[in-house]
């Protein structure tokens, strides 16, 4: 029943009416108790009773206002605060830097910091209201934190294209936003899970081989593992030194396909909000990971020879140019070898093109086994390869050429009952013994030397005549 828009105004009116009615009825009530009506049904007695009723109503009103009003003030302040609370939080959280955001991820701290919790000091409806308000404020703050985390996460994803830095930053942020002590991110490559970023987790292989990971990948659904106490021993070697109790395995899905998996491990239970937060963050991660993987594949396509996996001619030429510039700048030698498989047409004609392809792959494998880190192998043409040897003088080039020649010659390639023998001819040159201003000239000289090696009977290395004079070639 409401008369006005204010509860205490209503109460004052009702108390007034109530006092007046009590005062009016009281003289008649007194006659029922045997008091002669001449005494009580008089105007002064009526006035006295009504006055007493109004005073009682007034006192009631005063007490109600004191007892209930003081509590209602809390709620009215809350009500006033409520309107600005969301805005205050939003501003506070958005202005927070990454470190402050980490602190805020503990809900209590956030609400403490923002002053958004009110004291619960009774078990009545007011206490319930205050509890409900605190819950509401907490939920609101957590939602805003998740939004802030998603914003920061998306910004990070937008700045990374290469898979490894992307995965590393993503897993660090995810650990931060979920209070995890360890985490890893693995992607599916050729049907196998490959780890691209890992923190704290020690035995990655055991983790990736676990049924939880398989289930997450196959079903596309989050797996939450609450480790029983006795499982600690089993997982101690798996999840580093921390006393891990909870593990989340989350598939990274893009267009219904599992691209990989996130594993996060924590000492405290992951609550629903954190699980929800991960599910939001991984949506953007799926898209970013897909872009990154596609970018990586495109780059491989643009730089790699699909058959042998070494650089293709275009990219090899670019790398040679870079190494040449570096050598000129650093005044250091640069060796170049061009080699070609001997009588490869005969191999193709005898065994077929598929075996010819296997020979090419085998030659690359053998050559790679003798190259040093930093040497660059490129498929220059059909069965012709370019080797760039940074820091190699003519003597080094000749020695490396011999090592390459022997590695190919010693290669064991068995086809059915026959073993295929492969030899190569090489032409080598080194800058600045051959002082050139452009790297193309090095290739031309190496090609001429290779031509001479072919003409001289194959299976040998010829060095550029204008550079290194004494030849090391020997035909064994
Ligand atoms: N199987 C296979 N064969 C290739 C590939 N690329 C080029 N070839 C073949 O390599 C052969 C090269 O033959 P030639 O240029 O006559 O050279 P060669 O037989 O090695 O003779 P020399 O260089 O004088 O020792 C050709 O038969 C090409 O078809 C490839 O990717 N796979």
CSV table of C-alpha atoms and ligand atoms in Angstrom, one decimal:
chain,number,residue,atom,x,y,z
A,1,UNK,CA,0.0,0.0,0.0
A,2,UNK,CA,1.7,3.2,-1.1
A,3,UNK,CA,0.5,6.8,-0.8
A,4,UNK,CA,3.6,8.7,-1.8
A,5,UNK,CA,6.9,7.9,-3.5
A,6,UNK,CA,8.8,7.9,-0.2
A,7,UNK,CA,8.5,5.1,2.3
A,8,UNK,CA,9.0,7.3,5.4
A,9,UNK,CA,6.3,9.8,4.2
A,10,UNK,CA,3.9,6.9,3.9
A,11,UNK,CA,4.9,5.7,7.3
A,12,UNK,CA,4.3,9.2,8.9
A,13,UNK,CA,0.8,9.4,7.3
A,14,UNK,CA,-0.1,5.9,8.4
A,15,UNK,CA,1.3,6.5,11.9
A,16,UNK,CA,-0.8,9.8,12.1
A,17,UNK,CA,-3.9,8.0,11.0
A,18,UNK,CA,-3.1,5.1,13.4
A,19,UNK,CA,-2.6,7.5,16.4
A,20,UNK,CA,-5.8,9.4,15.5
A,21,UNK,CA,-7.8,6.2,15.3
A,22,UNK,CA,-6.4,4.9,18.6
A,23,UNK,CA,-7.2,8.2,20.2
A,24,UNK,CA,-10.8,8.2,18.8
A,25,UNK,CA,-11.5,4.6,19.7
A,26,UNK,CA,-9.8,4.6,23.2
A,27,UNK,CA,-12.7,6.5,25.1
A,28,UNK,CA,-15.3,4.0,23.9
A,29,UNK,CA,-12.9,1.1,24.8
A,30,UNK,CA,-12.5,2.6,28.3
A,31,UNK,CA,-16.3,2.6,28.8
A,32,UNK,CA,-16.3,-1.1,28.1
A,33,UNK,CA,-14.0,-1.5,31.1
A,34,UNK,CA,-16.7,0.1,33.3
A,35,UNK,CA,-15.6,3.7,33.5
A,36,UNK,CA,-18.7,5.9,33.4
A,37,UNK,CA,-19.2,7.5,30.0
A,38,UNK,CA,-19.8,10.9,31.5
A,39,UNK,CA,-16.1,11.0,32.3
A,40,UNK,CA,-14.6,9.7,29.1
A,41,UNK,CA,-17.0,10.6,26.3
A,42,UNK,CA,-16.2,14.2,26.7
A,43,UNK,CA,-14.4,16.5,24.3
A,44,UNK,CA,-11.3,17.1,26.5
A,45,UNK,CA,-10.9,13.4,27.0
A,46,UNK,CA,-11.2,12.8,23.3
A,47,UNK,CA,-8.6,15.5,22.6
A,48,UNK,CA,-6.3,14.0,25.2
A,49,UNK,CA,-6.6,10.5,23.8
A,50,UNK,CA,-6.2,11.6,20.2
A,51,UNK,CA,-3.1,13.6,21.3
A,52,UNK,CA,-1.7,10.6,23.0
A,53,UNK,CA,-2.4,8.4,19.9
A,54,UNK,CA,-0.7,10.9,17.7
A,55,UNK,CA,2.3,11.1,20.1
A,56,UNK,CA,2.5,7.3,20.1
A,57,UNK,CA,2.3,7.3,16.3
A,58,UNK,CA,5.0,10.0,16.2
A,59,UNK,CA,7.3,8.0,18.6
A,60,UNK,CA,6.7,4.8,16.5
A,61,UNK,CA,7.6,6.8,13.4
A,62,UNK,CA,10.7,8.2,15.0
A,63,UNK,CA,11.9,4.7,16.2
A,64,UNK,CA,11.2,3.1,12.8
A,65,UNK,CA,13.1,5.9,11.1
A,66,UNK,CA,16.0,5.5,13.5
A,67,UNK,CA,16.2,1.7,13.4
A,68,UNK,CA,15.3,0.9,9.9
A,69,UNK,CA,16.3,4.3,8.4
A,70,UNK,CA,20.0,3.9,9.4
A,71,UNK,CA,20.1,0.6,7.6
A,72,UNK,CA,18.2,1.9,4.6
A,73,UNK,CA,20.8,4.6,4.3
A,74,UNK,CA,23.3,1.9,3.5
A,75,UNK,CA,21.1,0.6,0.7
A,76,UNK,CA,20.3,4.1,-0.5
A,77,UNK,CA,24.0,4.9,-0.7
A,78,UNK,CA,24.5,1.6,-2.5
A,79,UNK,CA,21.7,2.5,-4.8
A,80,UNK,CA,23.4,5.9,-5.5
A,81,UNK,CA,26.7,4.1,-5.9
A,82,UNK,CA,25.3,1.5,-8.1
A,83,UNK,CA,24.7,3.9,-10.9
A,84,UNK,CA,28.3,5.1,-10.9
A,85,UNK,CA,29.8,1.7,-9.9
A,86,UNK,CA,29.9,0.2,-13.4
A,87,UNK,CA,31.4,3.3,-14.8
A,88,UNK,CA,34.0,3.7,-12.0
A,89,UNK,CA,35.0,0.0,-12.4
A,90,UNK,CA,35.2,0.3,-16.1
A,91,UNK,CA,37.4,3.4,-15.9
A,92,UNK,CA,39.6,1.9,-13.2
A,93,UNK,CA,40.1,-1.3,-14.9
A,94,UNK,CA,40.7,0.2,-18.3
A,95,UNK,CA,43.3,2.6,-17.0
A,96,UNK,CA,45.0,-0.3,-15.1
A,97,UNK,CA,48.3,-1.5,-16.6
A,98,UNK,CA,49.1,-5.1,-17.1
A,99,UNK,CA,50.6,-5.5,-13.6
A,100,UNK,CA,47.6,-3.9,-11.9
A,101,UNK,CA,45.3,-6.1,-14.0
A,102,UNK,CA,47.1,-9.2,-12.6
A,103,UNK,CA,46.4,-8.0,-9.1
A,104,UNK,CA,42.8,-7.3,-10.0
A,105,UNK,CA,42.4,-10.9,-11.2
A,106,UNK,CA,41.9,-11.7,-7.6
A,107,UNK,CA,38.3,-10.6,-7.2
A,108,UNK,CA,38.5,-9.6,-3.6
A,109,UNK,CA,41.4,-7.3,-4.2
A,110,UNK,CA,39.6,-5.7,-7.1
A,111,UNK,CA,36.5,-5.0,-5.1
A,112,UNK,CA,38.6,-3.9,-2.1
A,113,UNK,CA,40.5,-1.5,-4.4
A,114,UNK,CA,37.5,-0.2,-6.1
A,115,UNK,CA,35.5,0.0,-2.8
A,116,UNK,CA,32.6,-1.9,-4.4
A,117,UNK,CA,31.9,-4.2,-1.5
A,118,UNK,CA,29.5,-3.2,1.4
A,119,UNK,CA,29.6,-4.5,4.9
A,120,UNK,CA,27.2,-7.3,5.8
A,121,UNK,CA,26.4,-6.7,9.5
A,122,UNK,CA,23.0,-8.5,9.9
A,123,UNK,CA,21.2,-11.7,9.1
A,124,UNK,CA,18.0,-10.0,8.0
A,125,UNK,CA,16.7,-8.7,4.7
A,126,UNK,CA,19.2,-5.9,4.8
A,127,UNK,CA,22.1,-8.4,5.2
A,128,UNK,CA,20.6,-10.4,2.3
A,129,UNK,CA,20.4,-7.3,0.2
A,130,UNK,CA,24.0,-6.4,1.0
A,131,UNK,CA,25.2,-9.9,0.2
A,132,UNK,CA,23.3,-9.8,-3.0
A,133,UNK,CA,24.8,-6.5,-3.9
A,134,UNK,CA,28.3,-7.7,-3.2
A,135,UNK,CA,27.7,-10.7,-5.4
A,136,UNK,CA,26.4,-8.4,-8.1
A,137,UNK,CA,29.4,-6.1,-7.8
A,138,UNK,CA,31.8,-9.1,-7.9
A,139,UNK,CA,30.2,-10.5,-11.0
A,140,UNK,CA,30.3,-7.1,-12.6
A,141,UNK,CA,33.9,-6.6,-11.7
A,142,UNK,CA,34.9,-10.0,-13.0
A,143,UNK,CA,33.0,-9.5,-16.2
A,144,UNK,CA,34.8,-6.2,-16.8
A,145,UNK,CA,38.1,-7.8,-15.9
A,146,UNK,CA,37.5,-10.6,-18.5
A,147,UNK,CA,36.5,-7.9,-21.0
A,148,UNK,CA,39.7,-6.0,-20.2
A,149,UNK,CA,41.8,-9.2,-20.4
A,150,UNK,CA,40.2,-10.1,-23.8
A,151,UNK,CA,41.0,-6.6,-25.0
A,152,UNK,CA,44.6,-6.8,-24.0
A,153,UNK,CA,44.9,-10.4,-25.4
A,154,UNK,CA,43.4,-9.4,-28.8
A,155,UNK,CA,45.8,-6.4,-29.0
A,156,UNK,CA,48.7,-8.8,-28.4
A,157,UNK,CA,47.4,-11.3,-31.0
A,158,UNK,CA,47.0,-8.6,-33.6
A,159,UNK,CA,50.7,-7.7,-33.3
A,160,UNK,CA,52.1,-11.2,-33.8
A,161,UNK,CA,52.2,-13.2,-37.0
A,162,UNK,CA,55.1,-15.6,-36.4
A,163,UNK,CA,54.0,-18.7,-34.6
A,164,UNK,CA,56.6,-18.9,-31.8
A,165,UNK,CA,56.4,-15.4,-30.4
A,166,UNK,CA,52.7,-15.5,-30.8
A,167,UNK,CA,52.4,-18.8,-28.8
A,168,UNK,CA,54.9,-17.6,-26.2
A,169,UNK,CA,53.1,-14.4,-25.5
A,170,UNK,CA,49.7,-16.1,-25.6
A,171,UNK,CA,50.6,-18.7,-23.1
A,172,UNK,CA,52.3,-16.1,-20.8
A,173,UNK,CA,49.1,-14.0,-20.8
A,174,UNK,CA,46.8,-16.9,-20.4
A,175,UNK,CA,48.8,-18.0,-17.3
A,176,UNK,CA,48.6,-14.5,-16.0
A,177,UNK,CA,44.9,-14.2,-16.5
A,178,UNK,CA,44.1,-17.5,-15.0
A,179,UNK,CA,46.5,-17.5,-12.1
A,180,UNK,CA,48.2,-20.6,-13.5
A,181,UNK,CA,51.7,-21.7,-12.6
A,182,UNK,CA,52.5,-23.5,-15.8
A,183,UNK,CA,51.3,-23.7,-19.3
A,184,UNK,CA,52.0,-24.9,-22.8
A,185,UNK,CA,50.7,-24.4,-26.3
A,186,UNK,CA,51.0,-27.1,-28.9
A,187,UNK,CA,49.8,-27.1,-32.5
A,188,UNK,CA,48.9,-30.0,-34.7
A,189,UNK,CA,51.5,-30.4,-37.5
A,190,UNK,CA,51.3,-33.3,-39.9
A,191,UNK,CA,48.9,-35.1,-37.5
A,192,UNK,CA,51.3,-34.8,-34.5
A,193,UNK,CA,51.2,-32.3,-31.7
A,194,UNK,CA,54.2,-30.0,-31.6
A,195,UNK,CA,55.0,-27.8,-28.7
A,196,UNK,CA,55.5,-24.2,-29.7
A,197,UNK,CA,55.6,-22.5,-26.2
A,198,UNK,CA,56.1,-24.0,-22.8
A,199,UNK,CA,56.5,-22.6,-19.3
A,200,UNK,CA,57.3,-24.6,-16.2
A,201,UNK,CA,55.8,-27.9,-17.5
A,202,UNK,CA,58.8,-30.2,-17.6
A,203,UNK,CA,57.8,-33.4,-19.2
A,204,UNK,CA,55.9,-32.1,-22.2
A,205,UNK,CA,55.8,-35.4,-24.0
A,206,UNK,CA,53.9,-37.1,-21.2
A,207,UNK,CA,51.4,-34.3,-21.1
A,208,UNK,CA,50.8,-34.3,-24.8
A,209,UNK,CA,50.5,-38.1,-24.9
A,210,UNK,CA,47.9,-38.0,-22.1
A,211,UNK,CA,44.3,-39.1,-22.8
A,212,UNK,CA,43.0,-35.7,-21.7
A,213,UNK,CA,44.9,-34.0,-24.5
A,214,UNK,CA,43.7,-36.6,-27.0
A,215,UNK,CA,40.1,-36.2,-25.8
A,216,UNK,CA,40.3,-32.4,-26.0
A,217,UNK,CA,41.6,-32.5,-29.5
A,218,UNK,CA,39.1,-35.1,-30.7
A,219,UNK,CA,36.0,-33.7,-29.0
A,220,UNK,CA,36.9,-30.0,-29.2
A,221,UNK,CA,35.8,-29.7,-25.5
A,222,UNK,CA,37.6,-28.4,-22.5
A,223,UNK,CA,39.0,-31.0,-20.1
A,224,UNK,CA,39.3,-30.1,-16.5
A,225,UNK,CA,41.4,-32.3,-14.3
A,226,UNK,CA,41.3,-32.1,-10.6
A,227,UNK,CA,44.2,-34.2,-9.4
A,228,UNK,CA,43.6,-36.5,-6.5
A,229,UNK,CA,46.2,-36.3,-3.7
A,230,UNK,CA,47.8,-39.6,-4.6
A,231,UNK,CA,48.2,-38.5,-8.3
A,232,UNK,CA,50.6,-35.8,-7.3
A,233,UNK,CA,53.5,-38.2,-7.4
A,234,UNK,CA,52.5,-39.3,-10.9
A,235,UNK,CA,52.3,-35.7,-12.1
A,236,UNK,CA,55.2,-34.2,-10.2
A,237,UNK,CA,57.6,-35.0,-13.0
A,238,UNK,CA,55.1,-33.8,-15.5
A,239,UNK,CA,54.2,-30.4,-14.2
A,240,UNK,CA,57.5,-29.1,-12.9
A,241,UNK,CA,58.1,-28.3,-9.2
A,242,UNK,CA,54.9,-26.6,-8.3
A,243,UNK,CA,52.3,-28.3,-6.3
A,244,UNK,CA,49.9,-28.5,-9.1
A,245,UNK,CA,46.4,-29.6,-8.3
A,246,UNK,CA,44.4,-28.5,-11.3
A,247,UNK,CA,45.0,-28.8,-14.9
A,248,UNK,CA,42.9,-27.4,-17.8
A,249,UNK,CA,43.3,-28.8,-21.3
A,250,UNK,CA,41.6,-26.6,-23.8
A,251,UNK,CA,41.5,-27.2,-27.5
A,252,UNK,CA,42.2,-24.3,-29.9
A,253,UNK,CA,39.5,-24.6,-32.5
A,254,UNK,CA,39.0,-22.7,-35.7
A,255,UNK,CA,36.0,-23.4,-37.9
A,256,UNK,CA,35.4,-26.6,-36.1
A,257,UNK,CA,38.9,-27.9,-36.6
A,258,UNK,CA,41.3,-28.4,-33.6
A,259,UNK,CA,44.4,-26.5,-34.5
A,260,UNK,CA,46.2,-27.3,-31.2
A,261,UNK,CA,45.8,-27.4,-27.5
A,262,UNK,CA,46.5,-25.2,-24.5
A,263,UNK,CA,47.4,-26.8,-21.2
A,264,UNK,CA,47.3,-24.7,-18.0
A,265,UNK,CA,48.2,-25.9,-14.6
A,266,UNK,CA,47.3,-24.2,-11.3
A,267,UNK,CA,47.7,-24.7,-7.6
A,268,UNK,CA,44.2,-23.4,-6.9
A,269,UNK,CA,41.0,-24.6,-8.4
A,270,UNK,CA,39.9,-22.9,-11.6
A,271,UNK,CA,36.5,-21.4,-10.8
A,272,UNK,CA,33.8,-21.0,-13.4
A,273,UNK,CA,34.7,-17.4,-14.2
A,274,UNK,CA,38.3,-18.4,-15.1
A,275,UNK,CA,37.1,-21.3,-17.2
A,276,UNK,CA,34.7,-18.8,-18.9
A,277,UNK,CA,37.6,-16.4,-19.4
A,278,UNK,CA,39.7,-19.0,-21.1
A,279,UNK,CA,36.8,-20.0,-23.4
A,280,UNK,CA,36.5,-16.3,-24.5
A,281,UNK,CA,40.3,-15.8,-25.0
A,282,UNK,CA,40.7,-19.0,-27.0
A,283,UNK,CA,38.3,-17.8,-29.7
A,284,UNK,CA,40.6,-15.0,-30.7
A,285,UNK,CA,43.6,-17.3,-30.3
A,286,UNK,CA,42.1,-19.8,-32.7
A,287,UNK,CA,41.8,-17.1,-35.4
A,288,UNK,CA,45.3,-15.8,-34.7
A,289,UNK,CA,46.8,-19.2,-34.7
A,290,UNK,CA,45.2,-20.1,-37.9
A,291,UNK,CA,46.5,-16.9,-39.5
A,292,UNK,CA,49.9,-17.6,-38.2
A,293,UNK,CA,50.0,-21.2,-39.4
A,294,UNK,CA,48.8,-20.1,-42.8
A,295,UNK,CA,51.4,-17.4,-42.9
A,296,UNK,CA,54.1,-19.9,-42.0
A,297,UNK,CA,53.0,-22.3,-44.7
A,298,UNK,CA,52.8,-19.6,-47.3
A,299,UNK,CA,56.3,-18.5,-46.3
A,300,UNK,CA,57.5,-22.0,-46.6
A,301,UNK,CA,55.9,-22.3,-50.0
A,302,UNK,CA,57.5,-19.1,-51.1
A,303,UNK,CA,61.0,-20.1,-49.8
A,304,UNK,CA,61.2,-23.8,-49.8
A,305,UNK,CA,61.7,-26.4,-52.5
A,306,UNK,CA,58.7,-28.8,-51.9
A,307,UNK,CA,60.6,-31.9,-52.9
A,308,UNK,CA,63.8,-31.6,-50.9
A,309,UNK,CA,62.9,-29.0,-48.2
A,310,UNK,CA,65.9,-26.8,-48.9
A,311,UNK,CA,65.5,-23.2,-50.1
A,312,UNK,CA,64.2,-22.6,-53.6
A,313,UNK,CA,66.2,-20.7,-56.2
A,314,UNK,CA,64.5,-17.3,-55.5
A,315,UNK,CA,64.9,-17.4,-51.8
A,316,UNK,CA,68.4,-18.9,-52.1
A,317,UNK,CA,69.4,-16.0,-54.3
A,318,UNK,CA,68.1,-13.6,-51.7
A,319,UNK,CA,70.0,-15.3,-48.9
A,320,UNK,CA,73.2,-15.2,-51.1
A,321,UNK,CA,72.7,-11.5,-51.6
A,322,UNK,CA,72.3,-11.0,-47.8
A,323,UNK,CA,75.5,-13.0,-47.1
A,324,UNK,CA,77.4,-11.2,-49.8
A,325,UNK,CA,76.5,-7.8,-48.4
A,326,UNK,CA,77.4,-9.0,-44.9
A,327,UNK,CA,80.8,-10.4,-46.1
A,328,UNK,CA,81.5,-7.1,-47.9
A,329,UNK,CA,80.6,-5.0,-44.8
A,330,UNK,CA,82.5,-7.3,-42.5
A,331,UNK,CA,85.4,-7.7,-44.9
A,332,UNK,CA,85.1,-11.5,-44.4
A,333,UNK,CA,85.4,-14.3,-47.0
A,334,UNK,CA,82.3,-15.9,-48.6
A,335,UNK,CA,82.5,-19.2,-50.4
A,336,UNK,CA,80.1,-20.5,-53.1
A,337,UNK,CA,79.8,-24.0,-54.5
A,338,UNK,CA,77.6,-25.0,-57.4
A,339,UNK,CA,77.1,-28.8,-57.7
A,340,UNK,CA,75.2,-31.0,-60.1
A,341,UNK,CA,74.4,-34.7,-60.0
A,342,UNK,CA,76.3,-36.6,-62.6
A,343,UNK,CA,74.3,-38.4,-65.3
A,344,UNK,CA,71.0,-37.9,-63.5
A,345,UNK,CA,69.2,-38.4,-66.7
A,346,UNK,CA,70.5,-41.9,-66.8
A,347,UNK,CA,69.3,-42.5,-63.2
A,348,UNK,CA,65.9,-41.2,-64.2
A,349,UNK,CA,65.8,-43.3,-67.4
A,350,UNK,CA,67.0,-46.4,-65.6
A,351,UNK,CA,64.9,-46.3,-62.4
A,352,UNK,CA,62.1,-43.9,-63.2
A,353,UNK,CA,61.4,-40.4,-61.9
A,354,UNK,CA,60.1,-41.4,-58.5
A,355,UNK,CA,63.5,-43.0,-57.7
A,356,UNK,CA,65.1,-40.0,-59.3
A,357,UNK,CA,63.2,-37.9,-56.7
A,358,UNK,CA,64.4,-40.2,-53.9
A,359,UNK,CA,68.0,-39.6,-55.2
A,360,UNK,CA,67.5,-35.9,-55.0
A,361,UNK,CA,66.2,-36.1,-51.4
A,362,UNK,CA,69.0,-38.5,-50.5
A,363,UNK,CA,71.7,-36.1,-51.9
A,364,UNK,CA,70.3,-33.2,-49.9
A,365,UNK,CA,70.3,-35.3,-46.8
A,366,UNK,CA,73.9,-36.3,-47.3
A,367,UNK,CA,75.1,-32.8,-48.1
A,368,UNK,CA,73.2,-31.4,-45.1
A,369,UNK,CA,75.0,-33.9,-42.9
A,370,UNK,CA,78.4,-32.3,-43.6
A,371,UNK,CA,77.4,-28.6,-43.7
A,372,UNK,CA,78.0,-26.4,-40.7
A,373,UNK,CA,75.4,-24.2,-39.1
A,374,UNK,CA,75.0,-21.1,-41.1
A,375,UNK,CA,75.8,-22.7,-44.4
A,376,UNK,CA,73.0,-22.3,-46.9
A,377,UNK,CA,71.9,-25.1,-49.3
A,378,UNK,CA,69.6,-24.1,-52.2
A,379,UNK,CA,68.1,-26.1,-55.0
A,380,UNK,CA,69.3,-24.0,-57.9
A,381,UNK,CA,67.8,-26.0,-60.8
A,382,UNK,CA,66.6,-29.5,-61.5
A,383,UNK,CA,69.6,-31.5,-60.2
A,384,UNK,CA,71.8,-28.5,-59.5
A,385,UNK,CA,72.4,-27.1,-56.1
A,386,UNK,CA,74.0,-24.0,-54.7
A,387,UNK,CA,75.9,-24.0,-51.4
A,388,UNK,CA,76.8,-20.7,-49.7
A,389,UNK,CA,79.6,-20.9,-47.1
A,390,UNK,CA,79.9,-17.7,-45.1
A,391,UNK,CA,83.5,-17.2,-43.8
A,392,UNK,CA,84.9,-19.8,-46.2
A,393,UNK,CA,88.2,-19.0,-48.1
A,394,UNK,CA,89.1,-20.9,-51.3
A,395,UNK,CA,90.9,-23.5,-49.3
A,396,UNK,CA,87.8,-23.9,-47.1
A,397,UNK,CA,85.6,-24.1,-50.1
A,398,UNK,CA,87.8,-26.8,-51.7
A,399,UNK,CA,87.8,-28.8,-48.5
A,400,UNK,CA,84.1,-28.5,-48.0
A,401,UNK,CA,83.5,-29.4,-51.6
A,402,UNK,CA,85.5,-32.6,-51.1
A,403,UNK,CA,83.5,-33.4,-48.0
A,404,UNK,CA,80.2,-32.9,-49.9
A,405,UNK,CA,81.4,-35.0,-52.8
A,406,UNK,CA,82.4,-37.8,-50.5
A,407,UNK,CA,79.2,-37.6,-48.5
A,408,UNK,CA,77.1,-38.1,-51.7
A,409,UNK,CA,79.4,-40.8,-53.1
A,410,UNK,CA,79.2,-42.8,-49.8
A,411,UNK,CA,75.4,-42.5,-49.8
A,412,UNK,CA,73.7,-45.9,-49.6
A,413,UNK,CA,70.6,-45.9,-51.8
A,414,UNK,CA,69.1,-49.3,-52.4
A,415,UNK,CA,66.3,-49.9,-54.9
A,416,UNK,CA,65.1,-53.5,-54.9
A,417,UNK,CA,68.1,-55.7,-55.3
A,418,UNK,CA,70.2,-53.0,-56.8
A,419,UNK,CA,72.1,-50.2,-55.0
A,420,UNK,CA,72.2,-46.8,-56.8
A,421,UNK,CA,75.5,-45.0,-56.9
A,422,UNK,CA,75.5,-41.3,-57.2
A,423,UNK,CA,78.3,-38.9,-57.8
A,424,UNK,CA,78.3,-35.1,-58.2
A,425,UNK,CA,80.5,-32.5,-59.9
A,426,UNK,CA,81.3,-29.2,-58.1
A,427,UNK,CA,82.5,-25.8,-59.0
A,428,UNK,CA,83.8,-23.5,-56.2
A,429,UNK,CA,84.8,-19.9,-55.7
A,430,UNK,CA,85.5,-17.6,-52.9
A,431,UNK,CA,85.2,-13.8,-52.4
A,432,UNK,CA,87.3,-11.7,-52.0
A,433,UNK,CA,90.0,-13.9,-53.5
A,434,UNK,CA,87.8,-13.5,-56.6
A,435,UNK,CA,87.1,-9.8,-56.0
A,436,UNK,CA,83.6,-9.1,-57.4
A,437,UNK,CA,81.1,-6.3,-56.8
A,438,UNK,CA,78.1,-8.5,-57.2
A,439,UNK,CA,77.2,-12.0,-56.0
A,440,UNK,CA,75.9,-13.1,-59.4
A,441,UNK,CA,79.5,-13.0,-60.7
A,442,UNK,CA,80.4,-15.5,-58.0
A,443,UNK,CA,77.8,-17.9,-59.3
A,444,UNK,CA,78.9,-17.4,-62.9
A,445,UNK,CA,82.5,-18.3,-61.9
A,446,UNK,CA,81.3,-21.3,-59.9
A,447,UNK,CA,79.2,-22.4,-62.8
A,448,UNK,CA,82.2,-22.2,-65.1
A,449,UNK,CA,84.3,-24.2,-62.7
A,450,UNK,CA,81.5,-26.8,-62.5
A,451,UNK,CA,81.4,-27.0,-66.3
A,452,UNK,CA,85.1,-27.7,-66.2
A,453,UNK,CA,84.6,-30.4,-63.6
A,454,UNK,CA,82.0,-32.1,-65.8
A,455,UNK,CA,84.3,-31.8,-68.8
A,456,UNK,CA,87.3,-33.2,-66.8
A,457,UNK,CA,85.4,-36.4,-66.1
A,458,UNK,CA,82.8,-35.6,-63.4
A,459,UNK,CA,82.9,-36.7,-59.8
A,460,UNK,CA,85.3,-33.9,-58.8
A,461,UNK,CA,85.5,-30.3,-57.7
A,462,UNK,CA,87.1,-27.5,-59.8
A,463,UNK,CA,87.9,-24.2,-58.2
A,464,UNK,CA,87.7,-20.9,-59.9
A,465,UNK,CA,90.9,-20.3,-61.8
A,466,UNK,CA,91.0,-16.6,-61.1
A,467,UNK,CA,90.8,-17.1,-57.4
A,468,UNK,CA,92.4,-20.1,-55.7
A,469,UNK,CA,95.1,-21.7,-57.9
A,470,UNK,CA,96.2,-25.1,-56.5
A,471,UNK,CA,93.3,-27.5,-56.9
A,472,UNK,CA,92.4,-30.1,-54.2
A,473,UNK,CA,90.4,-32.3,-56.5
A,474,UNK,CA,91.1,-35.9,-56.4
A,475,UNK,CA,89.0,-38.7,-57.9
A,476,UNK,CA,88.8,-41.7,-55.7
B,1,LIG,N1,63.3,-37.2,-60.9
B,1,LIG,C1,63.5,-35.9,-61.2
B,1,LIG,N2,64.2,-35.6,-62.2
B,1,LIG,C2,64.5,-34.3,-62.5
B,1,LIG,C3,64.0,-33.3,-61.6
B,1,LIG,N3,64.4,-32.1,-62.1
B,1,LIG,C4,65.2,-32.4,-63.2
B,1,LIG,N4,65.2,-33.7,-63.5
B,1,LIG,C5,65.9,-34.4,-64.5
B,1,LIG,O1,67.3,-34.3,-64.4
B,1,LIG,C6,67.8,-34.6,-65.7
B,1,LIG,C7,69.0,-33.7,-66.0
B,1,LIG,O2,69.6,-34.2,-67.1
B,1,LIG,P1,70.8,-33.5,-67.8
B,1,LIG,O3,70.6,-32.0,-67.8
B,1,LIG,O4,70.9,-34.1,-69.2
B,1,LIG,O5,72.0,-33.8,-66.9
B,1,LIG,P2,72.7,-35.1,-66.5
B,1,LIG,O6,72.0,-36.3,-67.0
B,1,LIG,O7,72.8,-35.1,-65.0
B,1,LIG,O8,74.1,-35.0,-67.1
B,1,LIG,P3,75.4,-34.3,-66.6
B,1,LIG,O9,74.9,-33.1,-65.9
B,1,LIG,O10,76.2,-34.0,-67.8
B,1,LIG,O11,76.0,-35.2,-65.7
B,1,LIG,C8,66.7,-34.5,-66.7
B,1,LIG,O12,66.4,-35.8,-67.1
B,1,LIG,C9,65.5,-33.9,-65.9
B,1,LIG,O13,64.3,-34.5,-66.3
B,1,LIG,C10,63.2,-33.7,-60.5
B,1,LIG,O14,62.7,-32.9,-59.7
B,1,LIG,N5,63.0,-35.0,-60.3
